[in-house]
Tab-separated table of C-alpha atoms in Angstrom:
chain	number	residue	atom	x	y	z
A	1	MET	CA	0.000	0.000	0.000
A	2	ALA	CA	1.298	3.447	-0.952
A	3	ALA	CA	2.171	5.947	1.761
A	4	GLN	CA	-0.433	8.567	2.497
A	5	LYS	CA	0.228	11.774	0.548
A	6	THR	CA	0.326	15.081	2.420
A	7	ILE	CA	-1.240	18.230	0.981
A	8	LEU	CA	-0.691	21.709	2.383
A	9	VAL	CA	-3.628	24.111	1.886
A	10	VAL	CA	-2.565	27.770	2.176
A	11	ASP	CA	-5.609	30.062	2.200
A	12	ASP	CA	-6.839	32.784	4.545
A	13	ASP	CA	-10.497	31.914	3.814
A	14	GLN	CA	-11.269	29.601	6.756
A	15	GLU	CA	-14.481	28.250	5.222
A	16	LEU	CA	-12.840	27.372	1.897
A	17	SER	CA	-9.754	25.929	3.588
A	18	ASP	CA	-11.871	23.741	5.881
A	19	GLY	CA	-13.980	22.605	2.918
A	20	LEU	CA	-10.877	21.646	0.954
A	21	ARG	CA	-9.529	19.822	3.975
A	22	ALA	CA	-12.740	17.785	4.359
A	23	VAL	CA	-12.832	16.817	0.675
A	24	LEU	CA	-9.131	15.959	0.506
A	25	GLU	CA	-9.189	13.942	3.731
A	26	ASN	CA	-12.215	12.073	2.377
A	27	GLN	CA	-10.016	11.182	-0.624
A	28	GLY	CA	-7.398	9.698	1.721
A	29	PHE	CA	-4.947	12.593	1.901
A	30	ARG	CA	-3.333	14.023	5.009
A	31	VAL	CA	-4.018	17.769	5.078
A	32	ILE	CA	-2.094	20.570	6.765
A	33	GLN	CA	-3.442	24.128	6.747
A	34	ALA	CA	-1.838	27.567	6.769
A	35	ARG	CA	-3.518	30.984	6.865
A	36	ASP	CA	-0.918	33.016	4.954
A	37	GLY	CA	2.092	32.583	2.723
A	38	GLN	CA	4.660	33.031	5.485
A	39	GLN	CA	3.121	30.256	7.566
A	40	GLY	CA	2.722	28.133	4.431
A	41	LYS	CA	6.370	28.567	3.464
A	42	ASN	CA	7.455	27.522	6.963
A	43	LEU	CA	5.167	24.475	6.907
A	44	VAL	CA	6.664	23.343	3.585
A	45	TYR	CA	10.049	23.084	5.299
A	46	GLN	CA	8.623	21.487	8.469
A	47	HIS	CA	6.366	18.880	6.856
A	48	ARG	CA	7.670	18.434	3.275
A	49	PRO	CA	4.178	18.071	1.744
A	50	ASP	CA	3.727	16.174	-1.514
A	51	LEU	CA	1.656	19.049	-2.972
A	52	VAL	CA	0.625	22.605	-2.044
A	53	ILE	CA	-2.667	24.334	-2.844
A	54	LEU	CA	-1.870	28.049	-2.606
A	55	ASP	CA	-4.182	31.066	-2.662
A	56	MET	CA	-2.901	34.134	-4.503
A	57	MET	CA	-4.226	36.935	-2.287
A	58	MET	CA	-3.656	36.672	1.462
A	59	PRO	CA	-2.662	39.010	4.281
A	60	ARG	CA	0.934	39.096	5.519
A	61	MET	CA	2.306	37.192	2.514
A	62	GLY	CA	0.419	36.269	-0.631
A	63	GLY	CA	0.997	33.416	-3.016
A	64	TYR	CA	3.448	35.077	-5.405
A	65	PRO	CA	6.255	35.613	-2.859
A	66	VAL	CA	5.883	31.938	-1.920
A	67	LEU	CA	6.177	30.911	-5.579
A	68	GLU	CA	9.142	33.239	-6.055
A	69	HIS	CA	10.838	31.683	-3.030
A	70	PHE	CA	10.477	28.120	-4.350
A	71	LYS	CA	11.167	28.828	-8.050
A	72	GLY	CA	14.074	26.745	-9.228
A	73	LYS	CA	14.473	24.798	-5.977
A	74	THR	CA	14.776	21.125	-6.793
A	75	ASP	CA	13.105	20.069	-3.542
A	76	ALA	CA	10.042	22.332	-4.007
A	77	PRO	CA	6.680	20.555	-3.933
A	78	PRO	CA	4.294	20.897	-6.874
A	79	ILE	CA	2.040	23.924	-6.325
A	80	ILE	CA	-1.510	24.577	-7.517
A	81	MET	CA	-2.517	28.238	-7.327
A	82	ILE	CA	-6.151	29.089	-6.635
A	83	THR	CA	-7.462	32.619	-7.053
A	84	ALA	CA	-10.492	34.788	-7.675
A	85	ASN	CA	-8.318	36.998	-9.898
A	86	GLU	CA	-9.308	37.057	-13.565
A	87	GLY	CA	-6.126	38.590	-14.987
A	88	SER	CA	-4.284	36.620	-17.664
A	89	ARG	CA	-0.989	38.309	-16.718
A	90	HIS	CA	-1.353	36.887	-13.199
A	91	LYS	CA	-1.848	33.402	-14.643
A	92	ALA	CA	1.155	33.801	-16.948
A	93	TYR	CA	3.363	34.942	-14.053
A	94	ALA	CA	2.217	32.038	-11.856
A	95	GLU	CA	3.027	29.623	-14.673
A	96	TYR	CA	6.435	31.259	-15.155
A	97	LEU	CA	7.046	30.697	-11.427
A	98	GLY	CA	6.295	27.006	-11.856
A	99	VAL	CA	2.737	26.240	-10.757
A	100	VAL	CA	1.431	22.904	-11.988
A	101	ASP	CA	-2.027	24.427	-12.363
A	102	TYR	CA	-3.820	27.762	-11.948
A	103	ILE	CA	-7.475	27.469	-10.950
A	104	ARG	CA	-9.895	30.378	-10.790
A	105	LYS	CA	-12.441	30.556	-7.961
A	106	PRO	CA	-15.166	29.496	-7.766
A	107	PHE	CA	-14.215	26.068	-9.053
A	108	ALA	CA	-15.812	22.643	-9.140
A	109	MET	CA	-14.256	20.341	-6.561
A	110	GLU	CA	-13.853	17.696	-9.277
A	111	ARG	CA	-11.657	20.158	-11.197
A	112	LEU	CA	-9.418	20.653	-8.171
A	113	LEU	CA	-9.198	16.912	-7.444
A	114	GLU	CA	-8.175	16.234	-11.057
A	115	SER	CA	-5.464	18.860	-10.695
A	116	VAL	CA	-4.302	17.370	-7.371
A	117	HIS	CA	-3.961	13.908	-8.913
A	118	ARG	CA	-2.117	15.309	-11.962
A	119	GLY	CA	0.181	17.365	-9.719
A	120	LEU	CA	1.027	14.364	-7.557
A	121	ALA	CA	1.739	12.352	-10.709
A	122	GLY	CA	4.054	15.080	-11.996
A	123	GLU	CA	1.786	16.037	-14.897
A	124	LEU	CA	0.979	19.515	-16.203
A	125	ALA	CA	-2.547	20.858	-16.613
A	126	PRO	CA	-4.096	19.924	-20.006
A	127	GLU	CA	-3.853	23.494	-21.379
A	128	ASP	CA	-0.143	23.544	-20.492
A	129	LYS	CA	0.440	20.330	-22.450
A	130	LYS	CA	-1.118	21.969	-25.538
A	131	GLU	CA	1.295	24.886	-25.192
A	132	GLU	CA	4.256	22.514	-24.792
A	133	LYS	CA	3.524	20.846	-28.166
A	134	LYS	CA	3.641	24.122	-30.111
């Protein structure tokens, strides 16, 4: 039997974070939560999660400084960014910084779970694969 995968959820929205935790734990994952990017960054080093779900906009430290910190680090976990932001430049920057997926809120939980499974398997989001082939 495979070891239980650990997912770190970094989001200041308590209701959303708790909802993600419930769904992910129901899928058999171990879930750790952080309320801002600084706490999330510290928890990555403490717990070495297999995947991070990271909100873009948070108090104290948002998602981009976290992505900037881990860019290029070989031991960085795969990161999925979630955001209510509609800007395409934000998405492009997140992808440049190495996210495995960029999901706009509100999202279907099935969409997030597909992304989690792809991220854990080391796969890119489908739209990223199309870009790679060009």
